[in-house]
PDB file of C-alpha atoms in Angstrom:
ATOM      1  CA  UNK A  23     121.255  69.247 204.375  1.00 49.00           C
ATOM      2  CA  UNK A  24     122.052  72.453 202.977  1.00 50.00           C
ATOM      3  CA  UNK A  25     122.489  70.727 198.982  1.00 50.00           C
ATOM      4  CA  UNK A  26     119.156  68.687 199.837  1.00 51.00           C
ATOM      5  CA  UNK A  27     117.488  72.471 200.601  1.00 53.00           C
ATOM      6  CA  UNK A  28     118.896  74.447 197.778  1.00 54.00           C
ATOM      7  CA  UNK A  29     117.577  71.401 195.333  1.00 55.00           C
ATOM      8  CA  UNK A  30     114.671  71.682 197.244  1.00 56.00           C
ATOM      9  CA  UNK A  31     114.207  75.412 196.750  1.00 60.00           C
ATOM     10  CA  UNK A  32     115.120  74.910 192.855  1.00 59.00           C
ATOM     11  CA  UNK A  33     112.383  72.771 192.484  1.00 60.00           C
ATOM     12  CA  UNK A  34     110.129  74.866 194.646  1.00 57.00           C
ATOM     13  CA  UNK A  35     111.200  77.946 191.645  1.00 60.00           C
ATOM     14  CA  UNK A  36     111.105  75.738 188.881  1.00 55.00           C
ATOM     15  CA  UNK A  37     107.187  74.859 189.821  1.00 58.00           C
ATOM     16  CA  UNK A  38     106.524  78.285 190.484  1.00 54.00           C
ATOM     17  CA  UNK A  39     108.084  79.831 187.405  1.00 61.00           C
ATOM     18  CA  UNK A  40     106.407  76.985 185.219  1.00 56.00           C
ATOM     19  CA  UNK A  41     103.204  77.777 187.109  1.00 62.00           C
ATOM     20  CA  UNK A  42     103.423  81.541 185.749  1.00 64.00           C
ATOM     21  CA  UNK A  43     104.700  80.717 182.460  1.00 61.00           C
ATOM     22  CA  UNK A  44     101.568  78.250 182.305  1.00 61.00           C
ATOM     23  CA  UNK A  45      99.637  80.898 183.609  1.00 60.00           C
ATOM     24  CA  UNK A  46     100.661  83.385 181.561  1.00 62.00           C
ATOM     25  CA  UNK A  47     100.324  81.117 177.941  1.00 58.00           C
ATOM     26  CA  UNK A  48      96.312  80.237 179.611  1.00 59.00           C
ATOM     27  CA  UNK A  49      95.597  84.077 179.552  1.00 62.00           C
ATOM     28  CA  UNK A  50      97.339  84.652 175.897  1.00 61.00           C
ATOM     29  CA  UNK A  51      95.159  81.778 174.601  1.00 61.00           C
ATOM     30  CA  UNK A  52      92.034  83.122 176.729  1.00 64.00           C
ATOM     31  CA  UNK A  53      92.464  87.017 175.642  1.00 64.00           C
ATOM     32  CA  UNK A  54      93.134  85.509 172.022  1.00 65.00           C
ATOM     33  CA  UNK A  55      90.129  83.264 171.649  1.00 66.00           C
ATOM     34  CA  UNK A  56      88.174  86.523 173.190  1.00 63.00           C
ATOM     35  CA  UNK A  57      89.354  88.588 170.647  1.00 62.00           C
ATOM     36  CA  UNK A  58      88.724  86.421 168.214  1.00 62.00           C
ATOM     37  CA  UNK A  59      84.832  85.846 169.319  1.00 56.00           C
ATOM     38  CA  UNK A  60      84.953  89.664 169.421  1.00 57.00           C
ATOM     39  CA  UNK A  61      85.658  89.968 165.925  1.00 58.00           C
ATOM     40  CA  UNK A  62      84.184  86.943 164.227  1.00 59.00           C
ATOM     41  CA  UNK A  63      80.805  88.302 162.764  1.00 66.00           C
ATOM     42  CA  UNK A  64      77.856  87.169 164.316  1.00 65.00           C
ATOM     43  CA  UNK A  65      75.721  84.288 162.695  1.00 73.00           C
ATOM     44  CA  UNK A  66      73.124  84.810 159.928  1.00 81.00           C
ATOM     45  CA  UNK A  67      70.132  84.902 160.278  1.00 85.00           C
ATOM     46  CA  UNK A  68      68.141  83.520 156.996  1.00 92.00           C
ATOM     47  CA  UNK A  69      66.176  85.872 155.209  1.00 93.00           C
ATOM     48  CA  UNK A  70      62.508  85.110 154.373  1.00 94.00           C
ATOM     49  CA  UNK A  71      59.807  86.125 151.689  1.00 96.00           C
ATOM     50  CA  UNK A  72      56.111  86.320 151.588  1.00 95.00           C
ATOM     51  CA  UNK A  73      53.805  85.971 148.793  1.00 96.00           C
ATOM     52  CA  UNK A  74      50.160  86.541 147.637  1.00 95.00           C
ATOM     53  CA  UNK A  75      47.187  87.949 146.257  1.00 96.00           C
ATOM     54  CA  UNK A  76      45.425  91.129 146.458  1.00 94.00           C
ATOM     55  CA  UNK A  77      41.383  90.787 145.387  1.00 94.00           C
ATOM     56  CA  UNK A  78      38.295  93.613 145.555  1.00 92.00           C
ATOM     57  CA  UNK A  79      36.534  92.424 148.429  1.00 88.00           C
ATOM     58  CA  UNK A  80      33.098  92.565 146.434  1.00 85.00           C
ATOM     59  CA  UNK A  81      33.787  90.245 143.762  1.00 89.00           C
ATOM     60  CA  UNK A  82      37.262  88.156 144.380  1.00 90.00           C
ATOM     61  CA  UNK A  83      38.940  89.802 141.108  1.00 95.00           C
ATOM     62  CA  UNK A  84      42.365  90.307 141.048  1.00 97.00           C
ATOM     63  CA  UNK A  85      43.322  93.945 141.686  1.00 95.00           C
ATOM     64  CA  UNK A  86      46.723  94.921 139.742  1.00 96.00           C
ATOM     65  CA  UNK A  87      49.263  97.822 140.760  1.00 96.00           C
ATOM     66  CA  UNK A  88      48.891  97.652 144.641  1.00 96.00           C
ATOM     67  CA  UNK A  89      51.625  98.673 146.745  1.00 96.00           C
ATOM     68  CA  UNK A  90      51.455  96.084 149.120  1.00 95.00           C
ATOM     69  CA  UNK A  91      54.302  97.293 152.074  1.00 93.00           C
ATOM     70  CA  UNK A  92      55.387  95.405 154.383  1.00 92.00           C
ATOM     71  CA  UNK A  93      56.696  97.972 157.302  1.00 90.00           C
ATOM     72  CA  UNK A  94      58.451  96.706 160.497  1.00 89.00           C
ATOM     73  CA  UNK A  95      56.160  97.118 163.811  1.00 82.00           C
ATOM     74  CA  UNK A  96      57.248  99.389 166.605  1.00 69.00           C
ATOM     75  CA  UNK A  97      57.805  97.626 170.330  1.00 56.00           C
ATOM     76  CA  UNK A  98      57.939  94.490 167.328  1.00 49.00           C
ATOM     77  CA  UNK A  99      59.101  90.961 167.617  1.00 52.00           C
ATOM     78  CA  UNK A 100      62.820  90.716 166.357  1.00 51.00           C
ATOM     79  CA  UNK A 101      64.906  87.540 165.990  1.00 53.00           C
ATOM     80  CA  UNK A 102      68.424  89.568 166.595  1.00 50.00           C
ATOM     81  CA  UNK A 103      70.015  92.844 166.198  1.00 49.00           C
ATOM     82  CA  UNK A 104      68.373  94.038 162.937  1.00 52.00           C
ATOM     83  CA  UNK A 105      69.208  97.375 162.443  1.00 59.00           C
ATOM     84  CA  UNK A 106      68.258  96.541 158.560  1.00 65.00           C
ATOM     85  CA  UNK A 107      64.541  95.749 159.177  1.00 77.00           C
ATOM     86  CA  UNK A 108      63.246  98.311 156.551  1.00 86.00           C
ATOM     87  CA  UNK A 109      59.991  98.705 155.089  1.00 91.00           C
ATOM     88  CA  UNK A 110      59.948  96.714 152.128  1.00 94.00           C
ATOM     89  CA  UNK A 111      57.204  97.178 148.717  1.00 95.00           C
ATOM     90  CA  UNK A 112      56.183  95.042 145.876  1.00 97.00           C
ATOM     91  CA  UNK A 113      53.655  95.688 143.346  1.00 97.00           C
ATOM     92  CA  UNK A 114      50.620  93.018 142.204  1.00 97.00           C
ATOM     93  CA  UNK A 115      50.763  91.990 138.757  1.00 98.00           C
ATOM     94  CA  UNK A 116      47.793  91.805 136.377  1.00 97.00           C
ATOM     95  CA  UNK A 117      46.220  88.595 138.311  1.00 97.00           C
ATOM     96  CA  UNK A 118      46.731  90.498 141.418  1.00 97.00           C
ATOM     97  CA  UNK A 119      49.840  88.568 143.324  1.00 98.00           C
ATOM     98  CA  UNK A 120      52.752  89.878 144.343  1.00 97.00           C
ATOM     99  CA  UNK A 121      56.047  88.414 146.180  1.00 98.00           C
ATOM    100  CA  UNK A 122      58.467  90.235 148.832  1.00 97.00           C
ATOM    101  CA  UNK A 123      62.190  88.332 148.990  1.00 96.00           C
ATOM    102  CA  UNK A 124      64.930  89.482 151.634  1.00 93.00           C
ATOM    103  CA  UNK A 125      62.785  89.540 154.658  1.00 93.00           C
ATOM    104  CA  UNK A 126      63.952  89.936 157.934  1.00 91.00           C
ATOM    105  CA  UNK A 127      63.093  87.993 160.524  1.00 90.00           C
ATOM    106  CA  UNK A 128      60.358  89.749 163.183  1.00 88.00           C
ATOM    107  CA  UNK A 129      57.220  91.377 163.351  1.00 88.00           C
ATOM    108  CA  UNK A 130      55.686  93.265 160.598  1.00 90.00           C
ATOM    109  CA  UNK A 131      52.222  95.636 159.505  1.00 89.00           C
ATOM    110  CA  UNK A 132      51.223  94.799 156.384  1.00 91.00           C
ATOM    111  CA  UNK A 133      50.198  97.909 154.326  1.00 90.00           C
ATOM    112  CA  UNK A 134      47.691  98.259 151.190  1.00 93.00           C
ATOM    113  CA  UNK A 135      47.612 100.904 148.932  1.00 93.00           C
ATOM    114  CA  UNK A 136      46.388 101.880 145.470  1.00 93.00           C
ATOM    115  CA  UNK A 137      44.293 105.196 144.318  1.00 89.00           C
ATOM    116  CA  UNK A 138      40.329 104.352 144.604  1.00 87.00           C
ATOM    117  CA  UNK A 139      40.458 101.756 146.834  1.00 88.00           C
ATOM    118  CA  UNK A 140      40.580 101.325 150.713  1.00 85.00           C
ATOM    119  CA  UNK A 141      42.358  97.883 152.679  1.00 78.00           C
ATOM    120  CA  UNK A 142      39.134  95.908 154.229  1.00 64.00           C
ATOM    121  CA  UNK A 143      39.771  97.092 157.595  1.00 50.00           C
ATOM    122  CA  UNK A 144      41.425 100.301 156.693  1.00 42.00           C
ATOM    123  CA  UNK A 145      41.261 103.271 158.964  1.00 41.00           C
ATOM    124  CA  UNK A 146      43.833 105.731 158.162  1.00 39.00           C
ATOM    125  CA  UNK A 147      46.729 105.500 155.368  1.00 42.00           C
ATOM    126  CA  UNK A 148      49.072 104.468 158.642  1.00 42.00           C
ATOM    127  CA  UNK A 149      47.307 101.821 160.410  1.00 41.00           C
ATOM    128  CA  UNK A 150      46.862  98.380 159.016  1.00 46.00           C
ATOM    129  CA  UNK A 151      45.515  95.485 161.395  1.00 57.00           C
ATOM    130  CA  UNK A 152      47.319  93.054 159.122  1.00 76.00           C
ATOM    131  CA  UNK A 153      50.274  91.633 161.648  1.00 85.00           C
ATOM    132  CA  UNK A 154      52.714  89.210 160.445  1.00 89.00           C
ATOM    133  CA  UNK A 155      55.187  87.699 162.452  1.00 89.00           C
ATOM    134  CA  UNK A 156      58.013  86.461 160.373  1.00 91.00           C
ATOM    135  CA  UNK A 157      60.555  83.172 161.574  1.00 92.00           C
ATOM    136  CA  UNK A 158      63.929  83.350 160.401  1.00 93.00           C
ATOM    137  CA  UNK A 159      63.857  81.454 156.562  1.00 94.00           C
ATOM    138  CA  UNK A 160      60.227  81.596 156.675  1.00 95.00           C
ATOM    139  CA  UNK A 161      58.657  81.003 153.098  1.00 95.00           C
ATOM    140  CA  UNK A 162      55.180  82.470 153.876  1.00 93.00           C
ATOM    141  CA  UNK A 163      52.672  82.294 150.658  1.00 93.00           C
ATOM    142  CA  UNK A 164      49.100  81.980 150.045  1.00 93.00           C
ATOM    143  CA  UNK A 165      48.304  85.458 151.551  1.00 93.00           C
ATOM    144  CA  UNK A 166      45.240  86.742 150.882  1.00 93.00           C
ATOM    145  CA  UNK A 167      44.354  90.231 151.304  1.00 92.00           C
ATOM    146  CA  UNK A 168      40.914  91.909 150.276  1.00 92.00           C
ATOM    147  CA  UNK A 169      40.194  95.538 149.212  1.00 92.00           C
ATOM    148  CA  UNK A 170      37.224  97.421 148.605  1.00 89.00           C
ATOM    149  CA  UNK A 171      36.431 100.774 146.147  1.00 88.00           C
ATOM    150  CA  UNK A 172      36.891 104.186 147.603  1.00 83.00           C
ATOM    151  CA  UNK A 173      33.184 106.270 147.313  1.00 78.00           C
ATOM    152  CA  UNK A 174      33.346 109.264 145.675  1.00 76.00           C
ATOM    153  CA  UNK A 175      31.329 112.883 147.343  1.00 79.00           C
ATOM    154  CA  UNK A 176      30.722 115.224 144.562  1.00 81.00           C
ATOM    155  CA  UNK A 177      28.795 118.310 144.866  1.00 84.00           C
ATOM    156  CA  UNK A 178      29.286 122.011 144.931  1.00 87.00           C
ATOM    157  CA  UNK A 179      29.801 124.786 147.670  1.00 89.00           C
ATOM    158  CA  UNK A 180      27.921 127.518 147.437  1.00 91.00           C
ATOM    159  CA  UNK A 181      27.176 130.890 149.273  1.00 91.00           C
ATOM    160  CA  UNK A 182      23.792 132.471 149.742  1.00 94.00           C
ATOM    161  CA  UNK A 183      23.520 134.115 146.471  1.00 94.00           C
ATOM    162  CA  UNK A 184      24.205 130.931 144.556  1.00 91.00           C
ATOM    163  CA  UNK A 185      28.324 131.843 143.849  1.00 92.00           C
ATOM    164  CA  UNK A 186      30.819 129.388 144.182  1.00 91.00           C
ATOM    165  CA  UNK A 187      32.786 129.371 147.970  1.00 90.00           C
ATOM    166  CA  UNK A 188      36.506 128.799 146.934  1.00 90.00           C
ATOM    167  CA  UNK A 189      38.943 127.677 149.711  1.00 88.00           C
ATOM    168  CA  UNK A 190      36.230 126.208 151.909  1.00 87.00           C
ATOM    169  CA  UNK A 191      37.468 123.362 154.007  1.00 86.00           C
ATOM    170  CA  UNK A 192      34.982 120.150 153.543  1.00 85.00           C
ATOM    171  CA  UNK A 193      34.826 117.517 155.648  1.00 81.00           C
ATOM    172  CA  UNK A 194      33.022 113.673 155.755  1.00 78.00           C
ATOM    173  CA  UNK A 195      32.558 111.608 158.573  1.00 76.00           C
ATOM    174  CA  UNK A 196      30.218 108.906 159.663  1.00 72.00           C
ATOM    175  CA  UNK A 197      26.721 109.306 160.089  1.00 74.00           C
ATOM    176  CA  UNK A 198      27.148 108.892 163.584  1.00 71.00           C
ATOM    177  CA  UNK A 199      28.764 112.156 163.418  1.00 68.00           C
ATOM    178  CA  UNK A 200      31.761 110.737 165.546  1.00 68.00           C
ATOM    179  CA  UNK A 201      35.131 111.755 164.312  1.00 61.00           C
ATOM    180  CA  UNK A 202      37.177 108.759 163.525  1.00 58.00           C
ATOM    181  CA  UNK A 203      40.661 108.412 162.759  1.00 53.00           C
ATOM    182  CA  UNK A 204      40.468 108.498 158.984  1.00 55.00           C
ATOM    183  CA  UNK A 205      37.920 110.932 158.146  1.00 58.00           C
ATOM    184  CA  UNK A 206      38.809 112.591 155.002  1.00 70.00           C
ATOM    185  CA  UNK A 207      38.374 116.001 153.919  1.00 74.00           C
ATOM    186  CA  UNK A 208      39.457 118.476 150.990  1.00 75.00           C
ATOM    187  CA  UNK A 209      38.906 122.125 150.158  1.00 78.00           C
ATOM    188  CA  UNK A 210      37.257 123.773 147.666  1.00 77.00           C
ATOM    189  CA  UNK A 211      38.451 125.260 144.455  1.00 77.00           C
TER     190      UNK A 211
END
C-alpha cells in the first residue's frame, strides 16, 4: 500500500508541477501577446481631401488667391487620437478652385480670406459658420463657397478749426448702432 501511495503522490506532483509549468508558459504567452499589442502601432486612419470653388457672391465669377483654411473645431468630432489635426490652407487658382489633400478625419471650420472681400456670412476674421465634418478617406468635392466685396469709408477727421485730428480712433458699426462682433475700426493719420 505504501508503493501504491508514493506512485500515487508522484502522480499527484507530476499534475501539479505540469499544472504550473502550463501555467506559467499561459502567462509568458499572455504578457507576450500584451506586449506586443502594446507596441504594435495603432491602425491608420485614411486621410481625406476636399475640393472646390470660391465665387463673388454678386456675380458667380471665380475669385483667385483666397486662402481658403480649413481649421480643426474645438469640443470637434474626431475619428481617433489625432494629435496632428492642424489647420490646413490652400490657395484658389485663376478659375477660383482650390484642393486640400492629407485631411484628417473630424470636424472642421472652414475659413475664407483674401484683402477686399468678406466670407457670405462672415462676422469676424475668427468665426466661420462653414462646418465640415470629415469621414475617414472622405473625397469631399464640389464645394462651393461665396464671397462678397469689402465697402470702403473714406473721409477726413477734422477739428473745429478745419485741421486735421491725427491719432483719432474711428469706428463703424451698423445702423442699428448695436455693436456686433466684427465691427471694424482704424485711427487716423
Amino acid at each position: 500500500m505504501h508503493t501504491t501511495g508514493a506512485s500515487g503522490n508522484h502522480s499527484f506532483q507530476f499534475r501539479v508541477q505540469f499544472r504550473m509549468v502550463r501555467c506559467v508558459v499561459l502567462g509568458f504567452l499572455l504578457a507576450s501577446e500584451f506586449l506586443t499589442a502594446q507596441n504594435s502601432p495603432a491602425p491608420r486612419i485614411p486621410l481625406s481631401s476636399i475640393a472646390g470653388q470660391v465665387v463673388l457672391e454678386a456675380a458667380g465669377t471665380p475669385l483667385r488667391k483666397v486662402n481658403v483654411t480649413l481649421v480643426p473645431s474645438e469640443g470637434a468630432i474626431v475619428f481617433s487620437n489625432q494629435g496632428g489635426r492642424e489647420p490646413k490652407t490652400a490657395t484658389t487658382d485663376s478659375d477660383g478652385r482650390f484642393q486640400i489633400d492629407g485631411v484628417q478625419p473630424g470636424e472642421y471650420r472652414v475659413t475664407l480670406e483674401r484683402i477686399g472681400f468678406l466670407s457670405r456670412n462672415h462676422r469676424s476674421r475668427r468665426y466661420s459658420p462653414n462646418l465640415l465634418l470629415i469621414a475617414p478617406g472622405q473625397e469631399l468635392q464640389g464645394l462651393l463657397f461665396r464671397m462678397r466685396q469689402a465697402g470702403v469709408i473714406k473721409g477726413k477727421v477734422v477739428d473745429e478749426d478745419g485741421d486735421p485730428v491725427p491719432e483719432m480712433n474711428v469706428s463703424a458699426m451698423p445702423a442699428s448702432g448695436r455693436a456686433q462682433e466684427g465691427d471694424f475700426s482704424g485711427t487716423t493719420n
